[in-house]
Amino acid sequence: MDPLDAGAGSILRQPKAVWATAGASVVAFMGIGLVDPILPSIAQGLHATPSQVSLLFTSYFLITAVAMLLTGFVSSRIGGKKTLLLGLAFVVVFAGLAGTSDTVGQLVGFRAGWGLGNALFVSTALAVIVGAAAGGSAAAILLYESALGLGMACGPLLGAVLGNISWRYPFFGTATLMAIGFLCITVFLKEQPKPARKTSILDPLKALGHGGLASAAVSAFFYNYTFFTVLAFTPFVLNMTPYRSGAVFFAWGVLLAVFSVVVAPRMQERFGSLKVLGGSLVLLAADVLVLGYGGHTAAIVCTILSGTFIGVNNTVYTELALGVSDAPRPVASAGYNFVRWFAAAAAPYFAPKIEEWTDIHVPFVVAAVTALLGAVVVAVRRRSLVHEAEELAPRHATEDGVTVFAN
């Protein structure tokens, strides 16, 4: 079956509300990779070290992780639309302020506020898309992953084009685009019905008591450390102009999008989700080892190639998080993201520190090890993951008109 024609309807035939939310999601994910090609420029402009500049990612994702406990609490009380708009408003304000920073400390602080807004928006956007999309949850997840891939691809490109003028411009550009997203959601998205039961701050943590969800979250934690070592540390290793670095990460993002939306569903259908995930994690580990120990050309090729494995992993992990437990999707997603985003905060901080303590190769050895640990968790906890997925498949088939898991 064509992944673009998943479920009862094509992911291309969606209500305007879904497209408005997905479009804003693209810009939200652009904000993650936006600073990639301009990290060296920011370091130079603010007289900061690589480890100081890497805190742009650490503050962003640390706040994002903690805020995941608040997203369900907020959205279940004020509704999905208002939560999306609140998150977008935070991003507009703090992205704009980031562009005015005079010190790296100010920039790191404003990125933290940006992370809070992004957490409110991204976690709620997935639930809104799943609830409003035509074609069931499989089509919705593919649409969400499409937005993620497109945002990841375009973020570095936008950062390179605007950053070549000034490192400040990408932040102003993001604020402008998110303001447009704010207007689109205001106009096209109707207020979402509030859940019958209000979500507490502790509900995502309680959801992690489920063995399958906890296993997926722990495996994703290790994987995310690898992912964000590539995303946040590699620009310093490549040491290229914003244009060239942006081109590398644009190609990386294109592969991420293609493999998450087109290739991953086909591989899952043929081999099963867990086999695909385990194999992709092992290949990612090999890729980052070559990235760390090869020459400059090898580093460029392996950076781009890593997008294939990251794209596959993102799709499988998202499906596991949404379908492996019986917790409501927003609650399961919040608990899962709470765990995995801590690794996204840790990797940008520790990778340059490890280089300072050892040499430039060792951060990639650590990243390879964490990818393998993610695969080990999948292998060791396979029975729990497969058992829960098979138990829940009929429920999803009845509830959404599609079967989320085939294995």
Tab-separated table of C-alpha atoms in Angstrom:
chain	number	residue	atom	x	y	z
A	1	MET	CA	0.000	0.000	0.000
A	2	ASP	CA	1.257	3.493	-0.843
A	3	PRO	CA	2.180	5.308	2.387
A	4	LEU	CA	0.721	8.489	0.949
A	5	ASP	CA	-2.604	6.678	0.650
A	6	ALA	CA	-2.662	5.205	4.152
A	7	GLY	CA	-5.910	4.181	5.754
A	8	ALA	CA	-9.242	5.165	4.351
A	9	GLY	CA	-7.963	8.379	2.731
A	10	SER	CA	-4.850	9.971	1.318
A	11	ILE	CA	-2.759	12.087	3.658
A	12	LEU	CA	-2.917	14.729	0.926
A	13	ARG	CA	-6.704	15.109	1.259
A	14	GLN	CA	-7.074	16.770	4.633
A	15	PRO	CA	-9.245	19.511	6.167
A	16	LYS	CA	-7.874	23.062	6.203
A	17	ALA	CA	-7.467	22.862	9.967
A	18	VAL	CA	-5.070	19.934	9.597
A	19	TRP	CA	-3.012	21.744	6.952
A	20	ALA	CA	-2.858	24.885	9.094
A	21	THR	CA	-1.610	22.857	12.064
A	22	ALA	CA	0.828	20.851	9.936
A	23	GLY	CA	2.155	24.040	8.330
A	24	ALA	CA	2.831	25.608	11.703
A	25	SER	CA	4.456	22.316	12.758
A	26	VAL	CA	6.883	22.615	9.849
A	27	VAL	CA	8.028	25.984	11.167
A	28	ALA	CA	8.204	24.625	14.731
A	29	PHE	CA	10.543	21.849	13.602
A	30	MET	CA	12.515	24.333	11.509
A	31	GLY	CA	13.409	26.000	14.782
A	32	ILE	CA	15.293	22.888	15.932
A	33	GLY	CA	17.820	22.829	13.090
A	34	LEU	CA	17.711	26.539	12.352
A	35	VAL	CA	20.847	27.311	14.345
A	36	ASP	CA	22.899	24.424	12.923
A	37	PRO	CA	24.670	26.260	10.078
A	38	ILE	CA	25.138	29.433	12.131
A	39	LEU	CA	26.582	27.899	15.320
A	40	PRO	CA	30.154	28.904	14.373
A	41	SER	CA	28.892	32.379	13.382
A	42	ILE	CA	27.080	32.777	16.713
A	43	ALA	CA	30.207	31.674	18.560
A	44	GLN	CA	32.258	34.242	16.657
A	45	GLY	CA	29.684	37.032	16.962
A	46	LEU	CA	29.169	36.586	20.702
A	47	HIS	CA	32.781	35.576	21.482
A	48	ALA	CA	31.646	32.218	22.850
A	49	THR	CA	33.149	28.730	22.890
A	50	PRO	CA	31.510	25.745	21.130
A	51	SER	CA	30.412	24.304	24.496
A	52	GLN	CA	28.767	27.633	25.417
A	53	VAL	CA	26.973	27.898	22.086
A	54	SER	CA	25.805	24.279	22.331
A	55	LEU	CA	23.763	25.370	25.354
A	56	LEU	CA	21.315	26.791	22.788
A	57	PHE	CA	20.183	23.206	22.289
A	58	THR	CA	20.550	22.182	25.936
A	59	SER	CA	18.369	24.969	27.369
A	60	TYR	CA	15.823	24.507	24.584
A	61	PHE	CA	15.354	20.778	25.080
A	62	LEU	CA	15.721	20.760	28.867
A	63	ILE	CA	12.775	23.134	29.153
A	64	THR	CA	10.949	21.186	26.437
A	65	ALA	CA	11.359	17.940	28.407
A	66	VAL	CA	10.061	19.382	31.677
A	67	ALA	CA	7.249	21.227	29.901
A	68	MET	CA	5.953	17.922	28.525
A	69	LEU	CA	4.444	17.294	31.961
A	70	LEU	CA	2.465	20.523	31.605
A	71	THR	CA	1.142	20.185	28.061
A	72	GLY	CA	-1.687	17.757	28.840
A	73	PHE	CA	-2.500	19.635	32.063
A	74	VAL	CA	-2.879	22.871	30.082
A	75	SER	CA	-4.622	21.537	26.957
A	76	SER	CA	-7.186	19.517	28.927
A	77	ARG	CA	-8.238	22.733	30.673
A	78	ILE	CA	-8.133	25.397	27.981
A	79	GLY	CA	-8.533	23.202	24.871
A	80	GLY	CA	-6.272	22.225	22.008
A	81	LYS	CA	-6.619	25.378	19.919
A	82	LYS	CA	-5.826	27.766	22.769
A	83	THR	CA	-2.854	25.620	23.772
A	84	LEU	CA	-1.497	25.724	20.215
A	85	LEU	CA	-1.922	29.495	20.097
A	86	LEU	CA	-0.290	29.923	23.511
A	87	GLY	CA	2.696	27.876	22.398
A	88	LEU	CA	3.000	29.820	19.135
A	89	ALA	CA	2.818	33.123	21.024
A	90	PHE	CA	5.718	32.034	23.257
A	91	VAL	CA	7.794	31.070	20.205
A	92	VAL	CA	7.083	34.372	18.405
A	93	VAL	CA	8.105	36.421	21.458
A	94	PHE	CA	11.202	34.459	22.466
A	95	ALA	CA	12.489	33.817	18.931
A	96	GLY	CA	12.249	37.555	18.312
A	97	LEU	CA	14.034	38.318	21.574
A	98	ALA	CA	16.751	35.776	20.721
A	99	GLY	CA	17.632	37.862	17.681
A	100	THR	CA	18.293	40.880	19.930
A	101	SER	CA	20.718	39.075	22.261
A	102	ASP	CA	24.008	40.745	23.150
A	103	THR	CA	25.485	37.829	25.111
A	104	VAL	CA	25.385	34.064	24.786
A	105	GLY	CA	23.693	33.924	28.206
A	106	GLN	CA	20.786	36.007	26.954
A	107	LEU	CA	20.497	33.873	23.831
A	108	VAL	CA	20.477	30.658	25.861
A	109	GLY	CA	17.795	32.089	28.153
A	110	PHE	CA	15.569	33.158	25.272
A	111	ARG	CA	15.967	29.728	23.663
A	112	ALA	CA	14.665	28.227	26.913
A	113	GLY	CA	11.487	30.307	26.608
A	114	TRP	CA	11.275	29.242	22.980
A	115	GLY	CA	11.486	25.614	24.136
A	116	LEU	CA	8.517	26.091	26.464
A	117	GLY	CA	6.415	27.400	23.604
A	118	ASN	CA	7.554	24.646	21.298
A	119	ALA	CA	6.643	21.978	23.862
A	120	LEU	CA	3.120	23.357	24.228
A	121	PHE	CA	2.708	23.525	20.472
A	122	VAL	CA	4.378	20.335	19.211
A	123	SER	CA	2.818	17.872	21.657
A	124	THR	CA	-0.638	19.368	21.172
A	125	ALA	CA	-0.234	19.591	17.386
A	126	LEU	CA	0.262	15.829	17.123
A	127	ALA	CA	-2.917	15.171	19.104
A	128	VAL	CA	-4.858	17.727	17.026
A	129	ILE	CA	-3.643	16.269	13.730
A	130	VAL	CA	-4.451	12.729	14.855
A	131	GLY	CA	-7.919	13.814	15.946
A	132	ALA	CA	-8.781	15.897	12.879
A	133	ALA	CA	-6.992	14.095	10.022
A	134	ALA	CA	-8.894	12.092	7.415
A	135	GLY	CA	-7.709	8.508	7.018
A	136	GLY	CA	-7.108	7.590	10.660
A	137	SER	CA	-4.035	7.676	12.879
A	138	ALA	CA	-1.655	6.094	10.334
A	139	ALA	CA	-2.318	8.932	7.864
A	140	ALA	CA	-2.033	11.477	10.682
A	141	ILE	CA	1.309	10.124	11.882
A	142	LEU	CA	2.696	10.185	8.336
A	143	LEU	CA	1.492	13.761	7.933
A	144	TYR	CA	3.122	14.722	11.230
A	145	GLU	CA	6.374	13.015	10.237
A	146	SER	CA	6.194	14.807	6.880
A	147	ALA	CA	6.003	18.116	8.732
A	148	LEU	CA	8.912	17.052	10.936
A	149	GLY	CA	11.050	16.039	7.965
A	150	LEU	CA	10.244	19.155	5.941
A	151	GLY	CA	10.944	21.362	8.937
A	152	MET	CA	14.228	19.604	9.672
A	153	ALA	CA	15.252	20.006	6.022
A	154	CYS	CA	14.224	23.648	5.633
A	155	GLY	CA	15.456	24.839	9.039
A	156	PRO	CA	19.180	24.644	8.199
A	157	LEU	CA	18.495	26.095	4.747
A	158	LEU	CA	16.670	29.100	6.205
A	159	GLY	CA	19.371	29.456	8.838
A	160	ALA	CA	22.069	29.453	6.136
A	161	VAL	CA	20.365	31.962	3.825
A	162	LEU	CA	19.438	34.440	6.550
A	163	GLY	CA	22.482	33.663	8.694
A	164	ASN	CA	24.819	34.556	5.864
A	165	ILE	CA	23.571	38.134	6.287
A	166	SER	CA	23.612	38.086	10.083
A	167	TRP	CA	23.289	35.360	12.699
A	168	ARG	CA	20.381	37.360	14.144
A	169	TYR	CA	18.152	37.160	11.061
A	170	PRO	CA	17.168	33.461	11.328
A	171	PHE	CA	15.609	34.167	14.719
A	172	PHE	CA	13.614	37.101	13.360
A	173	GLY	CA	12.592	34.962	10.363
A	174	THR	CA	11.285	32.206	12.617
A	175	ALA	CA	9.304	34.681	14.701
A	176	THR	CA	7.695	36.031	11.529
A	177	LEU	CA	6.791	32.575	10.183
A	178	MET	CA	5.337	31.485	13.514
A	179	ALA	CA	3.241	34.651	13.614
A	180	ILE	CA	1.812	33.618	10.231
A	181	GLY	CA	1.128	30.143	11.668
A	182	PHE	CA	-0.643	31.799	14.603
A	183	LEU	CA	-2.971	33.616	12.198
A	184	CYS	CA	-3.644	30.470	10.121
A	185	ILE	CA	-4.604	28.390	13.156
A	186	THR	CA	-6.751	31.247	14.480
A	187	VAL	CA	-8.708	31.325	11.219
A	188	PHE	CA	-8.877	27.667	10.131
A	189	LEU	CA	-8.837	25.552	13.299
A	190	LYS	CA	-12.074	25.207	15.228
A	191	GLU	CA	-11.886	24.819	18.971
A	192	GLN	CA	-11.163	21.197	19.833
A	193	PRO	CA	-13.424	19.411	22.329
A	194	LYS	CA	-11.883	19.192	25.764
A	195	PRO	CA	-11.224	15.708	27.183
A	196	ALA	CA	-13.906	14.321	29.472
A	197	ARG	CA	-11.244	13.951	32.149
A	198	LYS	CA	-8.714	16.652	32.968
A	199	THR	CA	-5.094	15.548	32.799
A	200	SER	CA	-2.912	15.986	35.865
A	201	ILE	CA	0.785	16.844	35.789
A	202	LEU	CA	1.601	13.358	37.093
A	203	ASP	CA	-0.409	11.449	34.455
A	204	PRO	CA	2.482	11.261	31.922
A	205	LEU	CA	4.748	9.859	34.648
A	206	LYS	CA	2.090	7.312	35.637
A	207	ALA	CA	1.766	6.301	31.975
A	208	LEU	CA	5.458	5.384	32.019
A	209	GLY	CA	4.555	2.613	34.477
A	210	HIS	CA	3.442	0.689	31.399
A	211	GLY	CA	6.301	-1.619	30.396
A	212	GLY	CA	5.928	-1.136	26.661
A	213	LEU	CA	5.812	2.661	26.802
A	214	ALA	CA	8.695	2.838	29.281
A	215	SER	CA	10.790	0.581	27.034
A	216	ALA	CA	10.065	2.737	23.990
A	217	ALA	CA	10.943	5.879	25.952
A	218	VAL	CA	14.243	4.498	27.302
A	219	SER	CA	15.287	3.234	23.878
A	220	ALA	CA	14.366	6.623	22.372
A	221	PHE	CA	16.411	8.339	25.094
A	222	PHE	CA	19.580	6.566	23.947
A	223	TYR	CA	18.714	7.132	20.297
A	224	ASN	CA	18.090	10.842	20.830
A	225	TYR	CA	21.551	11.253	22.338
A	226	THR	CA	22.976	9.972	19.064
A	227	PHE	CA	20.574	12.040	16.973
A	228	PHE	CA	21.467	15.316	18.669
A	229	THR	CA	25.177	14.624	18.725
A	230	VAL	CA	24.909	14.600	14.936
A	231	LEU	CA	22.668	17.667	14.852
A	232	ALA	CA	24.413	19.894	17.407
A	233	PHE	CA	28.086	18.823	17.370
A	234	THR	CA	28.745	17.974	13.714
A	235	PRO	CA	28.599	21.631	12.492
A	236	PHE	CA	31.731	22.351	14.515
A	237	VAL	CA	33.442	19.287	13.054
A	238	LEU	CA	32.527	20.216	9.481
A	239	ASN	CA	33.612	23.841	10.106
A	240	MET	CA	32.017	25.128	6.899
A	241	THR	CA	30.433	28.407	5.820
A	242	PRO	CA	26.729	28.833	6.684
A	243	TYR	CA	25.748	28.158	3.049
A	244	ARG	CA	27.734	24.931	2.780
A	245	SER	CA	26.717	23.695	6.221
A	246	GLY	CA	23.106	24.574	5.424
A	247	ALA	CA	23.323	22.611	2.170
A	248	VAL	CA	24.665	19.548	4.005
A	249	PHE	CA	21.872	19.608	6.574
A	250	PHE	CA	19.270	20.364	3.937
A	251	ALA	CA	20.279	17.163	2.112
A	252	TRP	CA	20.227	15.394	5.483
A	253	GLY	CA	16.708	16.688	6.140
A	254	VAL	CA	15.444	15.670	2.696
A	255	LEU	CA	16.588	12.091	3.307
A	256	LEU	CA	15.035	12.221	6.785
A	257	ALA	CA	11.696	13.269	5.293
A	258	VAL	CA	11.726	10.703	2.472
A	259	PHE	CA	12.706	7.795	4.698
A	260	SER	CA	10.275	8.708	7.481
A	261	VAL	CA	7.260	9.122	5.202
A	262	VAL	CA	7.891	6.815	2.234
A	263	VAL	CA	10.496	4.204	3.115
A	264	ALA	CA	9.795	3.452	6.800
A	265	PRO	CA	6.146	2.348	6.316
A	266	ARG	CA	7.155	-0.007	3.492
A	267	MET	CA	9.949	-1.509	5.580
A	268	GLN	CA	7.653	-1.925	8.584
A	269	GLU	CA	5.075	-3.698	6.466
A	270	ARG	CA	7.670	-6.115	5.131
A	271	PHE	CA	9.931	-6.752	8.130
A	272	GLY	CA	8.001	-5.571	11.198
A	273	SER	CA	8.513	-2.411	13.236
A	274	LEU	CA	10.922	-3.730	15.835
A	275	LYS	CA	13.254	-5.440	13.361
A	276	VAL	CA	13.368	-2.253	11.297
A	277	LEU	CA	14.049	-0.138	14.378
A	278	GLY	CA	16.778	-2.404	15.743
A	279	GLY	CA	18.530	-2.684	12.384
A	280	SER	CA	18.331	1.059	11.752
A	281	LEU	CA	19.857	1.833	15.156
A	282	VAL	CA	22.797	-0.500	14.487
A	283	LEU	CA	23.405	1.095	11.076
A	284	LEU	CA	23.203	4.551	12.641
A	285	ALA	CA	25.886	3.525	15.150
A	286	ALA	CA	28.182	2.422	12.306
A	287	ASP	CA	27.486	5.640	10.407
A	288	VAL	CA	28.442	7.961	13.276
A	289	LEU	CA	31.643	5.984	13.894
A	290	VAL	CA	32.722	6.567	10.303
A	291	LEU	CA	31.624	10.197	10.639
A	292	GLY	CA	33.926	10.621	13.618
A	293	TYR	CA	36.966	8.797	12.282
A	294	GLY	CA	36.772	9.470	8.531
A	295	GLY	CA	38.119	12.493	6.697
A	296	HIS	CA	36.224	15.670	5.910
A	297	THR	CA	34.488	14.194	2.849
A	298	ALA	CA	33.477	11.093	4.806
A	299	ALA	CA	32.079	13.316	7.569
A	300	ILE	CA	29.903	15.174	5.038
A	301	VAL	CA	28.652	11.960	3.422
A	302	CYS	CA	27.918	10.275	6.752
A	303	THR	CA	26.146	13.353	8.113
A	304	ILE	CA	23.815	13.342	5.117
A	305	LEU	CA	23.425	9.544	5.206
A	306	SER	CA	22.439	9.605	8.882
A	307	GLY	CA	19.194	11.269	7.785
A	308	THR	CA	18.026	7.941	6.344
A	309	PHE	CA	18.339	6.101	9.657
A	310	ILE	CA	17.014	9.016	11.717
A	311	GLY	CA	13.966	9.262	9.426
A	312	VAL	CA	13.146	5.586	9.854
A	313	ASN	CA	13.675	5.708	13.605
A	314	ASN	CA	11.486	8.784	14.086
A	315	THR	CA	8.500	7.164	12.390
A	316	VAL	CA	8.753	3.867	14.274
A	317	TYR	CA	9.301	5.530	17.648
A	318	THR	CA	6.314	7.850	17.128
A	319	GLU	CA	4.044	4.907	16.347
A	320	LEU	CA	5.318	2.976	19.353
A	321	ALA	CA	4.752	5.929	21.671
A	322	LEU	CA	1.197	6.489	20.442
A	323	GLY	CA	0.086	2.883	20.226
A	324	VAL	CA	2.011	0.645	22.576
A	325	SER	CA	0.069	1.493	25.760
A	326	ASP	CA	-3.567	1.987	26.645
A	327	ALA	CA	-2.951	5.528	27.897
A	328	PRO	CA	-4.621	8.394	25.992
A	329	ARG	CA	-2.396	9.475	23.130
A	330	PRO	CA	-1.587	12.969	24.487
A	331	VAL	CA	-0.645	11.488	27.861
A	332	ALA	CA	1.468	8.693	26.361
A	333	SER	CA	3.179	11.161	24.026
A	334	ALA	CA	3.941	13.528	26.905
A	335	GLY	CA	5.468	10.768	29.052
A	336	TYR	CA	7.519	9.436	26.150
A	337	ASN	CA	8.762	12.908	25.169
A	338	PHE	CA	9.531	13.786	28.784
A	339	VAL	CA	12.106	10.988	28.855
A	340	ARG	CA	13.614	11.289	25.384
A	341	TRP	CA	14.067	15.076	25.308
A	342	PHE	CA	16.440	14.888	28.270
A	343	ALA	CA	18.889	13.139	25.946
A	344	ALA	CA	18.406	15.906	23.374
A	345	ALA	CA	19.412	18.352	26.114
A	346	ALA	CA	22.378	16.245	27.265
A	347	ALA	CA	24.053	15.493	23.925
A	348	PRO	CA	24.763	19.099	22.826
A	349	TYR	CA	26.287	19.800	26.250
A	350	PHE	CA	28.375	16.676	26.699
A	351	ALA	CA	29.651	16.227	23.115
A	352	PRO	CA	31.873	19.354	23.111
A	353	LYS	CA	32.843	18.698	26.739
A	354	ILE	CA	33.957	15.166	25.838
A	355	GLU	CA	36.003	16.641	22.985
A	356	GLU	CA	37.666	19.036	25.431
A	357	TRP	CA	38.458	16.171	27.804
A	358	THR	CA	39.651	13.743	25.115
A	359	ASP	CA	39.677	14.432	21.363
A	360	ILE	CA	37.266	15.126	18.515
A	361	HIS	CA	36.653	11.428	17.765
A	362	VAL	CA	35.383	10.272	21.168
A	363	PRO	CA	32.016	12.126	21.125
A	364	PHE	CA	31.083	10.010	18.102
A	365	VAL	CA	32.180	6.820	19.850
A	366	VAL	CA	29.823	7.707	22.696
A	367	ALA	CA	27.070	8.439	20.178
A	368	ALA	CA	27.607	5.070	18.510
A	369	VAL	CA	27.397	3.323	21.884
A	370	THR	CA	24.128	5.058	22.787
A	371	ALA	CA	22.588	4.043	19.439
A	372	LEU	CA	23.567	0.438	20.161
A	373	LEU	CA	22.098	0.706	23.668
A	374	GLY	CA	18.830	1.811	22.081
A	375	ALA	CA	18.908	-1.311	19.909
A	376	VAL	CA	19.680	-3.483	22.946
A	377	VAL	CA	16.628	-2.135	24.783
A	378	VAL	CA	14.454	-2.976	21.763
A	379	ALA	CA	15.895	-6.501	21.619
A	380	VAL	CA	15.671	-7.203	25.363
A	381	ARG	CA	12.178	-5.736	25.724
A	382	ARG	CA	10.919	-7.092	22.416
A	383	ARG	CA	8.407	-9.474	24.002
A	384	SER	CA	6.738	-6.655	25.937
A	385	LEU	CA	6.708	-4.330	22.933
A	386	VAL	CA	5.406	-6.955	20.503
A	387	HIS	CA	2.845	-8.322	22.962
A	388	GLU	CA	1.409	-4.886	23.707
A	389	ALA	CA	1.441	-3.842	20.055
A	390	GLU	CA	-0.454	-6.969	19.009
A	391	GLU	CA	-2.959	-6.535	21.811
A	392	LEU	CA	-3.652	-2.954	20.856
A	393	ALA	CA	-3.737	-3.410	17.076
A	394	PRO	CA	-7.390	-4.543	17.002
A	395	ARG	CA	-8.407	-1.623	19.233
A	396	HIS	CA	-6.727	0.855	16.900
A	397	ALA	CA	-8.219	-0.838	13.872
A	398	THR	CA	-11.691	-0.372	15.327
A	399	GLU	CA	-11.065	3.079	16.698
A	400	ASP	CA	-9.243	4.657	13.769
A	401	GLY	CA	-10.072	2.540	10.751
A	402	VAL	CA	-6.440	1.424	10.401
A	403	THR	CA	-4.044	-1.002	12.008
A	404	VAL	CA	-1.084	0.898	13.409
A	405	PHE	CA	1.141	-2.144	13.993
A	406	ALA	CA	1.646	-5.131	11.769
A	407	ASN	CA	4.206	-7.048	13.826
